Amino acid sequence: MKFEDVLAKAEMEEKLDVSEVFKLLHPASDDERRLLFSAARHVREREFGSRMFIYGFVYFSTFCQNACSFCLYRHGNPHATRYRKSPQDVSDTAARLRDDGVHLIDLTMGEDPFYRSYEGFNSLLDVVNEVRNDLDMPVMISPGTLPKSEIRMLSRAGADWYACYQETHNTELFKQLRPGQDYQVRLYQKKWARECRMLCEEGVMIGVGEDSQDLLVSLAEMSRIGTQQNRVMSFVPQAGIPLDGPAHRDVDELTMIAVMRLIMPDRLIPASLDVEGLDGLKPRLDAGANVVTSIIPSGSGLAGVAQHELDIDSDKRSVDAVRQRLGGMGLSLASRSEYQNWIDDHRPSCAGES
Ligand code: SF4
């Protein structure tokens, strides 16, 4: 089947077989690439109109017990700046992000041993409760892997979303990227979170040694698991980490965004400011993304993940800067109630359902 025919089938939301998805992942010319992105935008427009969502990012602890090979904050890396923000700092930053106009507060940490202690975990529950209930903001929590009982406590404290990225669904590559970590336990986080009525985000990394086959498996897994938000992010080399890539990429981040939009039309797909800053926003939205992530207030002393300083203290990671860029693309920010309605409509209704 020709590329255009597969694209037409995808635009009509007909189910594609593996060879057809493979074809979409490999546009053979600039024209085919343009057609792919145009179809992805068309599908996004049909599902979400021209209204984009936007998330604030609060990376409140950069301590971590793990040693992921792609991550600046891996245990023992002397190049990483380590901090653990106080609950008051987290709450103040979240309030500032709310006032700036974000739709959700993404509370992210490394697997910080402090937050695995009784005292630390209780303080995490307090922070989630305060942001969700006192500030009245939707909350995404990205704490790494936890027992199901603790995921349930986070849900009861008010967390709406649980983010936990495999980065790859090739179990051998997973061992290299996340040494010493359990693939199945990480995958189960999403199942447990759904059973606790939380929305879930899955993530895949590009340029870490994966091939097209691995990406096909990731796409199938994201469809199967039913994660409501799926992010793809390019690996950016960091000081002091073993992975020195980026490795050869069979498929780039933008193509992957477009294919995710076509085969999972109603899911949220982030355009992260963390990889290429504000200048990287347009290409990601042009490929079909619909959530701007990683808004970080200038002067907050908070870091990003893929690029820990990029644009942060120039105000380019602000809601106003994003609003301006969206305007130039004929897009706009959704209202907070539009976002709240979306999460209310998509929250798993009971154990096992999405
Ligand atoms: S990716 Fe997360 S779990 Fe892995 S080293 Fe970095 S902060 Fe720790």
GROMACS .gro file of C-alpha atoms in nm, residues 46 49 51 53 89 93 114 133 141 149 165 182 203 216 219 222 228 277 322 342 347:
model
   21
   46ARG     CA    1  -1.070   1.707   1.497
   49GLY     CA    2  -0.974   2.190   1.811
   51ARG     CA    3  -0.692   2.459   2.215
   53PHE     CA    4  -0.306   2.237   2.737
   89ASP     CA    5   0.898   2.620   4.834
   93THR     CA    6   0.613   2.761   4.316
  114PHE     CA    7   1.417   1.069   5.192
  133ASN     CA    8  -0.707   2.087   4.753
  141ILE     CA    9   0.304   1.297   4.042
  149SER     CA   10  -0.038   0.080   4.867
  165TYR     CA   11   0.824   0.611   3.187
  182ASP     CA   12   1.271  -0.422   3.728
  203GLY     CA   13   0.716   0.775   2.794
  216LEU     CA   14   0.660  -0.045   1.706
  219LEU     CA   15   0.339   0.202   2.024
  222MET     CA   16   0.098   0.232   2.488
  228GLN     CA   17  -0.399   0.865   2.857
  277GLY     CA   18   1.350   2.510   2.458
  322VAL     CA   19   0.417   3.007   2.504
  342TRP     CA   20  -1.096   1.652   2.991
  347ARG     CA   21  -1.036   0.932   3.453
   0.00000   0.00000   0.00000
